[in-house]
Coordinates of C-alpha atoms in Angstrom, one line a residue:
M1 CA -19.4 15.8 8.2
V2 CA -20.6 17.3 4.9
F3 CA -18.2 17.5 2.5
R4 CA -18.3 20.3 0.4
W5 CA -16.0 21.0 -2.9
R6 CA -15.2 24.7 -1.2
S7 CA -13.4 23.0 1.0
F8 CA -11.4 21.4 -1.7
A9 CA -9.3 24.8 -2.3
A10 CA -8.3 25.1 1.1
L11 CA -7.3 21.2 1.5
T12 CA -5.5 21.0 -1.8
S13 CA -3.7 24.8 -1.9
G14 CA -0.4 23.3 0.0
A15 CA -0.1 20.4 -2.0
V16 CA 0.3 22.4 -5.3
I17 CA 3.3 24.0 -3.6
A18 CA 4.7 21.0 -1.9
L19 CA 4.6 18.8 -5.5
T20 CA 5.7 21.5 -8.0
G21 CA 7.7 23.7 -6.2
C22 CA 10.9 21.8 -5.8
A23 CA 12.1 22.8 -9.2
G24 CA 15.7 23.2 -9.1
S25 CA 16.2 22.3 -5.6
E26 CA 18.9 19.6 -6.8
G27 CA 21.9 20.4 -8.8
S28 CA 22.0 19.2 -12.4
G29 CA 24.5 16.2 -11.7
S30 CA 25.3 13.8 -14.3
Q31 CA 21.7 14.2 -15.8
G32 CA 22.7 17.9 -16.5
Q33 CA 26.0 17.2 -18.1
A34 CA 24.6 14.2 -20.6
T35 CA 24.6 14.4 -24.1
R36 CA 21.8 16.0 -25.9
S37 CA 19.6 14.0 -28.2
P38 CA 19.6 15.4 -31.8
S39 CA 16.2 15.4 -31.9
A40 CA 15.6 17.4 -29.0
V41 CA 16.8 20.7 -30.4
V42 CA 16.9 22.1 -34.1
P43 CA 18.8 25.2 -34.4
A44 CA 16.9 27.7 -36.6
S45 CA 19.6 27.5 -39.2
P46 CA 23.3 26.5 -39.4
T47 CA 25.1 29.8 -38.2
A48 CA 22.3 29.9 -35.4
A49 CA 23.7 29.3 -32.0
P50 CA 22.3 26.0 -30.1
T51 CA 19.1 27.0 -27.6
P52 CA 20.3 27.0 -24.4
A53 CA 19.7 23.8 -22.0
P54 CA 16.9 24.5 -19.8
S55 CA 18.1 25.5 -16.1
D56 CA 15.3 23.1 -14.4
P57 CA 17.1 19.7 -14.2
V58 CA 13.2 18.1 -14.9
E59 CA 13.3 20.0 -18.0
A60 CA 16.7 19.3 -18.8
A61 CA 16.3 15.3 -18.6
L62 CA 13.3 15.8 -20.7
A63 CA 14.5 17.6 -23.5
R64 CA 16.9 14.9 -23.9
M65 CA 14.6 11.8 -23.8
S66 CA 13.4 10.0 -27.1
V67 CA 9.6 9.1 -27.8
R68 CA 10.4 5.7 -26.4
E69 CA 12.4 6.4 -23.6
K70 CA 9.7 8.9 -22.6
V71 CA 7.3 6.1 -22.7
G72 CA 9.6 3.5 -21.0
Q73 CA 9.3 6.4 -18.1
L74 CA 5.5 5.6 -17.8
F75 CA 6.1 1.7 -16.5
M76 CA 6.7 0.0 -13.1
P77 CA 6.9 -3.6 -14.0
V78 CA 7.5 -6.4 -11.5
V79 CA 11.0 -8.2 -12.7
Y80 CA 11.4 -11.8 -11.8
G81 CA 14.5 -13.3 -9.8
P82 CA 16.8 -12.2 -6.8
A83 CA 19.3 -10.6 -8.9
A84 CA 19.8 -8.0 -11.9
D85 CA 21.2 -10.7 -14.1
A86 CA 18.7 -13.6 -13.0
R87 CA 17.3 -15.3 -15.6
S88 CA 13.8 -16.1 -15.9
D89 CA 10.9 -17.5 -18.3
Q90 CA 8.5 -15.2 -16.5
N91 CA 11.0 -12.1 -17.7
R92 CA 10.8 -13.8 -20.9
K93 CA 7.1 -13.9 -21.0
S94 CA 6.8 -10.4 -20.0
F95 CA 9.5 -8.7 -21.7
G96 CA 11.0 -11.1 -24.2
V97 CA 14.3 -10.9 -22.5
A98 CA 15.3 -13.1 -19.6
T99 CA 16.8 -10.9 -16.8
P100 CA 15.6 -7.8 -14.9
A101 CA 19.0 -6.0 -16.2
E102 CA 17.9 -6.8 -19.8
A103 CA 14.3 -5.7 -19.1
V104 CA 15.6 -2.4 -17.8
R105 CA 18.0 -1.8 -20.8
R106 CA 15.6 -2.9 -23.1
Y107 CA 12.5 -0.6 -22.3
Q108 CA 14.4 2.1 -20.3
V109 CA 11.4 1.8 -17.4
G110 CA 10.6 4.8 -15.0
G111 CA 10.8 2.1 -12.1
V112 CA 10.3 -1.6 -10.9
I113 CA 8.1 -2.9 -7.9
Y114 CA 9.5 -5.9 -5.6
F115 CA 7.3 -8.7 -4.5
P116 CA 8.3 -12.1 -3.0
W117 CA 6.1 -14.1 -5.3
A118 CA 8.8 -12.7 -7.9
D119 CA 11.7 -14.2 -6.3
N120 CA 12.7 -10.9 -5.5
V121 CA 12.9 -11.0 -1.6
K122 CA 16.0 -13.0 0.2
S123 CA 17.6 -10.7 2.6
A124 CA 18.1 -7.2 2.9
S125 CA 21.7 -7.3 1.8
Q126 CA 20.4 -8.8 -1.4
L127 CA 17.4 -6.4 -2.1
A128 CA 20.2 -3.5 -1.9
R129 CA 22.5 -4.9 -4.0
M130 CA 19.8 -5.9 -6.4
S131 CA 18.4 -2.0 -6.3
N132 CA 22.3 -1.1 -7.0
D133 CA 22.6 -3.4 -9.7
L134 CA 19.5 -2.8 -11.3
Q135 CA 20.0 1.2 -11.3
R136 CA 23.3 0.6 -13.1
Q137 CA 21.4 -0.3 -16.1
S138 CA 19.6 2.8 -16.2
P139 CA 22.1 5.5 -16.2
K140 CA 20.5 8.0 -18.1
I141 CA 17.2 8.4 -16.0
P142 CA 17.7 6.7 -12.3
L143 CA 14.9 4.0 -11.4
L144 CA 12.4 4.8 -8.7
I145 CA 12.2 1.2 -7.2
G146 CA 8.7 0.6 -5.1
V147 CA 7.0 -1.8 -2.9
D148 CA 3.5 -2.6 -1.2
Q149 CA 5.3 -2.7 2.5
E150 CA 1.7 -1.1 4.0
N151 CA 2.5 -3.1 7.2
G152 CA 0.0 -5.8 8.5
I153 CA -1.5 -8.5 6.2
V154 CA 0.4 -6.5 3.0
S155 CA 3.9 -6.9 4.2
R156 CA 5.8 -7.5 0.9
L157 CA 9.4 -7.4 3.1
D158 CA 8.1 -9.7 5.6
G159 CA 11.2 -11.3 7.8
I160 CA 13.6 -8.8 6.7
V161 CA 12.2 -5.4 7.8
T162 CA 10.4 -4.4 11.3
P163 CA 7.1 -6.0 11.7
I164 CA 4.9 -2.9 12.2
P165 CA 1.3 -3.0 12.9
G166 CA -1.3 -2.4 10.1
Q167 CA -3.1 0.2 9.7
M168 CA -6.2 -0.5 11.6
A169 CA -4.5 -1.5 14.4
Q170 CA -2.8 2.1 14.0
G171 CA -5.8 3.8 13.8
A172 CA -7.4 2.3 16.9
T173 CA -4.3 4.1 18.6
R174 CA -5.9 7.3 17.6
R175 CA -2.5 9.1 17.8
P176 CA -1.0 10.6 14.6
A177 CA 2.3 10.4 16.0
D178 CA 2.5 6.6 16.3
V179 CA 1.3 6.3 12.8
A180 CA 4.0 8.9 11.7
D181 CA 6.4 7.1 13.6
A182 CA 5.4 4.1 12.1
A183 CA 5.7 5.1 8.7
R184 CA 9.1 6.9 9.3
V185 CA 10.6 3.9 10.8
T186 CA 9.1 2.0 7.3
G187 CA 10.7 4.5 5.2
E188 CA 14.2 4.6 6.8
E189 CA 14.3 0.8 6.5
L190 CA 13.0 0.9 3.1
R191 CA 15.6 3.9 2.1
A192 CA 18.3 1.4 3.0
L193 CA 17.4 -1.2 0.5
G194 CA 17.4 1.3 -2.5
I195 CA 13.5 1.8 -2.1
R196 CA 12.2 5.0 -2.3
L197 CA 8.7 4.7 -3.2
N198 CA 6.1 2.9 -0.8
F199 CA 2.3 2.2 -2.4
A200 CA 1.0 3.2 1.1
P201 CA -1.0 4.6 3.1
V202 CA -4.5 3.0 2.2
A203 CA -6.8 6.0 2.4
D204 CA -10.0 4.0 1.6
V205 CA -12.5 4.4 4.3
N206 CA -14.0 1.0 5.5
V207 CA -17.7 1.4 6.0
N208 CA -18.6 -2.7 4.2
P209 CA -17.8 -5.0 6.9
R210 CA -17.9 -7.5 4.2
N211 CA -15.1 -6.0 2.4
P212 CA -12.8 -8.7 1.2
V213 CA -9.9 -6.8 0.3
I214 CA -9.5 -3.5 2.5
G215 CA -10.6 -4.4 5.9
V216 CA -7.3 -4.1 8.6
R217 CA -5.9 -2.2 5.5
S218 CA -7.9 0.8 6.6
F219 CA -7.6 3.1 9.2
G220 CA -11.1 2.9 9.9
S221 CA -14.5 4.0 9.1
D222 CA -14.9 8.0 9.7
P223 CA -13.6 10.0 6.9
A224 CA -12.1 12.9 9.2
A225 CA -10.3 10.1 11.2
V226 CA -8.8 8.5 8.5
G227 CA -7.7 11.7 6.6
R228 CA -5.9 12.9 9.7
L229 CA -4.3 9.5 10.0
V230 CA -3.4 9.3 6.3
A231 CA -1.8 12.8 6.8
A232 CA 0.3 11.7 9.8
A233 CA 1.7 8.7 7.4
I234 CA 2.3 11.0 4.4
K235 CA 4.6 12.8 6.9
G236 CA 6.3 9.8 8.1
Y237 CA 7.5 9.0 4.8
H238 CA 8.5 11.9 3.8
A239 CA 10.7 12.3 7.0
A240 CA 12.5 9.1 6.1
G241 CA 12.9 10.7 2.0
V242 CA 10.6 7.9 0.6
A243 CA 7.4 8.7 -1.6
S244 CA 4.2 8.1 -0.3
S245 CA 1.1 6.9 -2.1
A246 CA -2.3 7.4 -1.1
K247 CA -4.5 4.4 -2.1
H248 CA -7.4 3.5 -4.4
F249 CA -8.9 6.5 -5.7
P250 CA -11.9 7.4 -5.7
G251 CA -12.2 4.8 -2.7
H252 CA -12.4 1.1 -2.1
G253 CA -13.8 1.0 1.4
D254 CA -17.5 0.1 0.4
T255 CA -16.8 -3.0 -1.7
H256 CA -18.0 -6.8 -1.2
V257 CA -16.0 -7.9 -4.2
D258 CA -11.9 -8.3 -4.3
S259 CA -10.8 -6.3 -7.7
H260 CA -8.0 -8.5 -7.8
T261 CA -10.7 -11.4 -8.9
G262 CA -13.5 -9.5 -10.0
L263 CA -14.9 -6.0 -10.9
P264 CA -16.6 -4.3 -8.1
V265 CA -19.5 -1.9 -8.2
I266 CA -20.1 0.9 -5.7
E267 CA -23.4 2.9 -6.0
H268 CA -22.0 5.7 -4.1
T269 CA -24.1 8.8 -5.2
R270 CA -21.8 12.5 -5.8
A271 CA -23.0 13.2 -2.6
Q272 CA -22.0 10.4 -0.8
W273 CA -18.6 10.1 -2.3
E274 CA -18.0 13.7 -1.2
R275 CA -18.9 12.8 2.3
L276 CA -17.4 9.3 2.7
D277 CA -14.8 8.6 0.2
A278 CA -13.1 12.2 -0.8
P279 CA -11.8 13.5 2.4
P280 CA -8.4 11.2 3.2
F281 CA -7.9 12.0 -0.8
A282 CA -8.2 15.3 0.1
A283 CA -5.8 15.1 3.2
A284 CA -3.2 13.3 1.5
I285 CA -3.0 16.2 -1.5
K286 CA -3.0 18.7 1.1
N287 CA -0.3 17.1 2.9
G288 CA 2.0 16.5 -0.4
V289 CA 1.5 13.1 -1.3
D290 CA 4.0 11.9 -4.1
V291 CA 1.5 9.5 -6.0
I292 CA -2.3 8.6 -5.6
M293 CA -3.1 4.9 -6.9
S294 CA -6.6 4.4 -8.8
A295 CA -9.0 1.9 -8.0
H296 CA -10.0 -0.6 -10.4
V297 CA -13.8 0.1 -9.3
V298 CA -16.7 1.1 -11.1
M299 CA -18.6 3.8 -9.7
P300 CA -21.7 4.6 -12.0
K301 CA -23.0 7.5 -10.5
L302 CA -19.0 9.0 -10.9
D303 CA -18.8 7.6 -14.6
P304 CA -21.7 5.8 -16.0
S305 CA -19.6 4.5 -18.9
G306 CA -19.4 1.2 -16.7
D307 CA -15.4 1.3 -17.2
P308 CA -13.1 1.2 -13.5
A309 CA -11.9 4.3 -12.4
T310 CA -8.4 3.3 -13.7
L311 CA -10.0 3.4 -17.0
S312 CA -12.1 6.9 -16.3
K313 CA -11.4 10.3 -17.1
P314 CA -14.1 11.8 -15.4
I315 CA -12.6 10.1 -12.5
L316 CA -9.0 10.3 -12.9
T317 CA -9.0 13.4 -14.7
G318 CA -12.1 15.5 -13.6
L319 CA -12.1 14.7 -10.0
L320 CA -8.6 14.3 -9.2
R321 CA -7.2 16.5 -11.2
D322 CA -9.6 19.0 -11.6
K323 CA -12.0 19.3 -8.6
L324 CA -9.6 17.9 -5.9
G325 CA -6.5 19.9 -7.5
F326 CA -3.7 16.7 -7.4
R327 CA -0.9 17.7 -9.2
G328 CA 1.3 14.5 -8.8
V329 CA 1.7 10.8 -10.0
I330 CA -1.2 9.2 -10.8
S331 CA -0.9 5.4 -10.5
T332 CA -2.8 2.6 -11.8
D333 CA -3.3 -0.3 -9.6
A334 CA -1.9 -3.3 -10.5
L335 CA -2.6 -4.0 -14.6
D336 CA -2.5 -8.1 -13.7
M337 CA -5.4 -7.4 -11.7
A338 CA -8.9 -9.0 -13.0
G339 CA -11.0 -6.1 -12.1
V340 CA -9.2 -3.8 -15.2
R341 CA -8.4 -6.7 -17.3
K342 CA -12.0 -8.0 -18.0
K343 CA -13.3 -5.5 -20.9
Y344 CA -10.0 -4.7 -23.1
G345 CA -6.9 -6.6 -24.0
D346 CA -3.6 -5.8 -21.7
A347 CA -2.2 -3.4 -24.5
E348 CA -5.4 -1.9 -25.0
V349 CA -5.7 -1.1 -21.1
A350 CA -2.6 1.0 -20.8
V351 CA -3.4 3.2 -23.5
R352 CA -7.2 3.9 -22.1
A353 CA -5.2 4.4 -18.5
I354 CA -2.9 7.0 -19.6
L355 CA -5.9 8.4 -22.1
A356 CA -8.1 8.4 -18.8
G357 CA -5.4 10.5 -17.1
A358 CA -2.9 8.0 -15.0
D359 CA 0.7 8.6 -15.3
L360 CA 2.6 5.4 -14.2
L361 CA 1.8 2.0 -15.6
L362 CA 1.8 -0.4 -12.7
M363 CA 2.7 -3.9 -12.7
P364 CA 1.2 -4.8 -16.6
P365 CA 1.3 -8.4 -17.4
D366 CA 2.6 -8.0 -20.6
V367 CA 5.0 -5.1 -20.8
K368 CA 6.1 -6.1 -24.2
A369 CA 2.6 -5.4 -25.8
A370 CA 1.8 -2.5 -23.6
H371 CA 4.8 -0.7 -24.4
E372 CA 4.3 -1.1 -28.3
A373 CA 0.9 -0.2 -27.7
V374 CA 1.5 2.9 -26.2
L375 CA 4.5 3.7 -28.2
K376 CA 2.0 3.1 -31.4
A377 CA -0.7 5.5 -29.3
V378 CA 1.8 8.2 -29.5
E379 CA 3.3 8.0 -33.0
S380 CA -0.2 7.9 -34.0
G381 CA -1.6 10.9 -32.4
R382 CA -4.1 8.9 -30.1
V383 CA -2.0 10.3 -27.2
S384 CA -0.6 13.3 -27.5
A385 CA 3.0 14.6 -27.3
A386 CA 1.8 17.2 -24.9
R387 CA -0.1 14.4 -23.3
L388 CA 3.0 11.9 -22.8
D389 CA 5.1 14.8 -21.6
E390 CA 2.6 15.7 -19.1
S391 CA 3.2 12.7 -17.4
V392 CA 6.8 12.1 -17.8
R393 CA 7.2 15.3 -16.4
R394 CA 5.4 14.4 -13.3
I395 CA 7.6 11.3 -12.8
L396 CA 10.7 13.2 -13.1
R397 CA 9.6 15.7 -10.8
L398 CA 9.0 12.7 -8.6
K399 CA 12.3 11.5 -8.7
Q400 CA 13.9 15.0 -8.5
S401 CA 11.7 16.0 -5.3
R402 CA 12.9 12.5 -3.3
G403 CA 16.7 12.7 -4.5
V404 CA 16.4 10.1 -7.3
L405 CA 17.0 12.1 -10.4
A406 CA 20.4 13.8 -10.2
R407 CA 22.3 10.4 -9.9
P408 CA 21.6 6.8 -9.2
D409 CA 20.7 6.0 -5.8
T410 CA 23.2 3.4 -4.4
V411 CA 23.1 2.0 -1.3
D412 CA 25.4 0.0 0.9
P413 CA 24.2 -4.1 1.3
E414 CA 26.3 -4.4 4.4
R415 CA 24.8 -1.4 5.9
A416 CA 21.4 -2.6 4.6
A417 CA 21.3 -5.2 7.0
Q418 CA 22.3 -3.9 10.3
A419 CA 19.6 -0.8 9.2
V420 CA 16.4 -2.9 9.5
N421 CA 14.4 -4.5 12.0
T422 CA 16.3 -2.8 14.5
E423 CA 16.1 -2.5 18.5
A424 CA 14.9 1.0 18.2
H425 CA 12.5 0.2 15.5
R426 CA 10.9 -2.8 17.2
A427 CA 10.2 -0.9 20.2
V428 CA 7.9 1.8 18.1
A429 CA 6.6 -1.2 17.0
Q430 CA 5.7 -2.4 20.4
R431 CA 4.7 1.1 21.3
V432 CA 2.0 1.2 18.7
A433 CA 0.7 -2.1 19.8
D434 CA 0.6 -1.2 23.2
H435 CA -1.7 1.6 22.1
A436 CA -3.8 -0.6 19.5
V437 CA -5.3 -3.4 21.9
T438 CA -8.8 -2.6 22.5
L439 CA -10.8 -3.7 25.5
V440 CA -14.4 -4.3 24.2
R441 CA -15.8 -6.2 26.7
K442 CA -13.8 -6.8 30.3
G443 CA -15.5 -9.9 32.4
P444 CA -12.9 -11.5 34.7
L445 CA -9.9 -9.5 33.1
P446 CA -7.2 -8.4 34.6
I447 CA -6.3 -12.2 35.6
Q448 CA -3.2 -11.5 37.9
G449 CA -1.2 -13.9 40.1
K450 CA -1.0 -17.9 39.6
A451 CA -3.2 -18.7 36.7
R452 CA -3.4 -21.2 34.0
F453 CA -4.0 -20.3 30.5
L454 CA -5.2 -21.9 27.4
V455 CA -4.7 -20.5 24.0
V456 CA -6.8 -21.9 21.2
G457 CA -6.4 -20.6 17.7
P458 CA -4.5 -20.3 14.3
N459 CA -0.6 -19.8 15.3
P460 CA -1.4 -19.7 19.1
E461 CA 2.4 -19.4 20.3
A462 CA 3.1 -15.8 20.0
L463 CA 0.6 -15.5 22.7
A464 CA 1.1 -18.9 24.7
K465 CA 4.9 -17.7 25.1
P466 CA 3.9 -14.3 27.0
L467 CA 1.3 -16.0 29.0
A468 CA 3.2 -19.1 29.7
A469 CA 0.0 -21.1 28.2
Q470 CA -0.6 -24.4 27.0
S471 CA -2.2 -24.3 23.3
V472 CA -4.0 -25.8 20.9
S473 CA -3.5 -24.6 16.9
L474 CA -5.9 -24.8 14.5
P475 CA -6.1 -24.0 10.9
A476 CA -5.5 -20.7 9.4
D477 CA -8.6 -20.9 7.2
G478 CA -11.3 -20.8 10.1
T479 CA -12.3 -24.3 10.3
V480 CA -12.0 -26.4 13.4
P481 CA -11.7 -29.8 12.8
A482 CA -14.2 -31.9 15.5
S483 CA -10.9 -33.6 16.9
L484 CA -8.9 -30.4 17.7
A485 CA -12.5 -28.9 19.0
Q486 CA -12.7 -31.9 21.5
T487 CA -8.6 -31.5 22.4
A488 CA -9.3 -28.0 23.3
V489 CA -12.6 -28.5 25.1
A490 CA -10.8 -31.1 27.3
Q491 CA -7.5 -29.1 28.1
A492 CA -10.1 -25.9 28.8
K493 CA -11.4 -27.9 31.8
R494 CA -7.8 -28.1 33.4
A495 CA -7.1 -23.9 32.8
T496 CA -8.2 -21.0 34.9
A497 CA -9.2 -18.8 31.7
V498 CA -9.3 -19.8 28.1
V499 CA -8.1 -17.3 25.1
V500 CA -9.3 -17.7 21.8
L501 CA -7.9 -16.1 19.0
T502 CA -10.6 -15.6 16.2
R503 CA -10.6 -14.0 12.8
G504 CA -13.5 -13.8 10.5
S505 CA -17.4 -14.7 11.8
S506 CA -17.2 -18.5 10.8
A507 CA -19.7 -20.8 12.2
A508 CA -17.1 -23.3 13.1
Q509 CA -15.6 -20.3 15.3
L510 CA -18.6 -19.4 16.9
T511 CA -19.5 -22.9 17.9
L512 CA -16.3 -23.4 19.6
V513 CA -16.1 -20.2 21.5
N514 CA -19.8 -21.8 23.0
A515 CA -18.6 -25.3 23.6
L516 CA -15.6 -23.9 25.7
A517 CA -17.5 -21.5 27.3
K518 CA -20.0 -24.4 28.4
S519 CA -16.6 -25.6 30.1
G520 CA -17.1 -23.4 32.9
R521 CA -14.0 -21.1 32.3
P522 CA -13.9 -18.0 31.3
V523 CA -13.3 -17.3 27.9
I524 CA -11.4 -14.4 26.3
A525 CA -12.2 -14.1 22.8
I526 CA -9.2 -11.8 20.7
S527 CA -10.7 -10.7 17.5
T528 CA -6.8 -10.6 15.4
G529 CA -8.4 -9.5 12.4
T530 CA -11.3 -6.8 11.8
P531 CA -13.5 -6.3 14.8
Y532 CA -16.8 -7.7 13.0
D533 CA -16.8 -10.8 14.5
L534 CA -16.9 -10.0 18.3
P535 CA -21.0 -9.5 18.7
R536 CA -21.3 -12.6 17.6
L537 CA -19.3 -14.1 20.2
R538 CA -21.2 -13.3 23.5
S539 CA -20.2 -16.5 25.0
A540 CA -16.9 -14.9 25.5
K541 CA -17.2 -13.4 29.4
A542 CA -14.3 -10.6 28.2
A543 CA -13.2 -9.4 24.5
L544 CA -9.9 -8.0 22.9
A545 CA -9.2 -6.7 19.6
T546 CA -5.7 -6.6 18.6
Y547 CA -6.0 -6.7 14.9
S548 CA -3.4 -9.1 13.8
T549 CA -1.6 -11.9 15.6
S550 CA 2.0 -9.9 15.2
P551 CA 4.2 -11.0 18.1
A552 CA 4.2 -7.3 19.3
A553 CA 0.1 -7.5 19.4
M554 CA 0.5 -10.3 21.2
R555 CA 2.6 -9.3 23.8
A556 CA 0.4 -6.3 24.4
A557 CA -2.7 -8.5 24.5
A558 CA -0.7 -10.7 27.1
S559 CA -0.2 -7.5 29.1
V560 CA -3.8 -6.5 28.7
I561 CA -4.7 -9.9 30.4
R562 CA -1.9 -10.4 33.0
G563 CA -3.2 -6.8 34.1
T564 CA 0.6 -4.7 33.4
L565 CA -1.1 -2.6 30.4
T566 CA -4.1 -0.7 30.6
P567 CA -6.0 -0.9 27.1
T568 CA -6.3 2.6 25.6
G569 CA -7.1 1.5 21.7
R570 CA -10.5 2.3 20.4
L571 CA -12.4 0.7 18.0
P572 CA -11.7 2.2 14.6
V573 CA -14.4 0.9 12.8
R574 CA -18.3 1.3 13.5
V575 CA -19.3 -2.6 14.7
P576 CA -22.6 -3.2 14.4
G577 CA -24.3 -4.7 17.6
L578 CA -21.8 -3.5 19.6
R579 CA -22.4 -0.1 21.8

């Protein structure tokens, strides 16, 4: 469709109300009773009455804060270790202190984000205890604790929370109710762990089959469909009381470079951006998304400076604020990624992001240097006091709207362990997987009665078990050692049918499928990532897309193969070579 600016007013008018109309919705609580800093209010004369405290809890909190405290609110760093008092050399390197608790106290940060690679994630009860203990270090302004739990391949709490199918699988269902339920389940589990911000959903429209970083993280390649599902996910997170973040603005769906390791350049014209990239973000704003995350991508037709969007005022302020009308929190993508670090140092990047229009500085690798740089920029006037207050006010408003501002958000560690990965939540995951599995070529399916199956591919056990099949396990990197290929072909001759799990379009994978087809047994190819590999696998008589190898997805595939489930999923991306 043609995306016109006239439509933005209609799309975004509700978002402004949703994000700014919550003032005073919570009581002042302990925050309203804290002592005002001496510099916050100066009486007109020694005999004049003090200025009354603002009735709005956000304005009251803002008035009590020093400049240093305000700067701290802009930061959401990674802390290292599984407990608030865990000592780590990484903490010393980033913060100049040893423990997460010391880091929170020293910098009075607005929040933290959890990662398994930072040794944060061990168990549900451990995460709940860590969340509580970190909150105790920030009694004046409670923390906003976040995580990247998109589901699918980006699941930072893998092994703890319910394994929900990722966004491309959800997109294949074409069912907003499934997407909303998936987000609600995830949100309920995050909240039980003390996490109140999920950096999801992905609003990127994956129009580039070569995209190395988005792919199955996207709902699909149709902007309107992606927008509908982004809206459904936001509603699901909000139903659970968890803040949501649409990412990666202005759009990361047409790249062939990973911004973690390089700086992608997208040559979309303004008209192309309006048609392809903007609609899901407009839908997110209309549905009250709390946060929009920037992308470390260069769009020279939108900003010819050569700076990534994270550092671009024409993009973050000109497009996102002024044109789309977003009034919530703008977060940077991770500031430790190569895409944003190439041109400027880690300290200067933080300042430039704020000047561009960002509010939340996510994961700066050197918090000490970045914090000092922003503080100096405020003190020198490079970042005005009013500009600083704008960002802090938005962050406080977000905390208020999600029930974090008035009191520390304590959770029960014992209840947390019982609230995650429940039977009811696993049933939702299975329903989504059942609705997602997509029949691309029917071939001999279904295969019923007594049949001997062979499953070949990386981690084939999840499918071999429900099929009662033999299996040959291949490396996860897409290679096919000659010895394993020979074993698979030999075993295929004793099977009724062969199922090959594919991911990507490697030549070795294609050679294996062709060799198995020559065995005389029907081959069923199951694409477990993006389905762009399926057109090449023409020697496979039947083809399915499951978009993952999760247990739920493999159970759904087994049910389709056996004929106990009628597949209703539809390809959510346009696949060249498939009708």
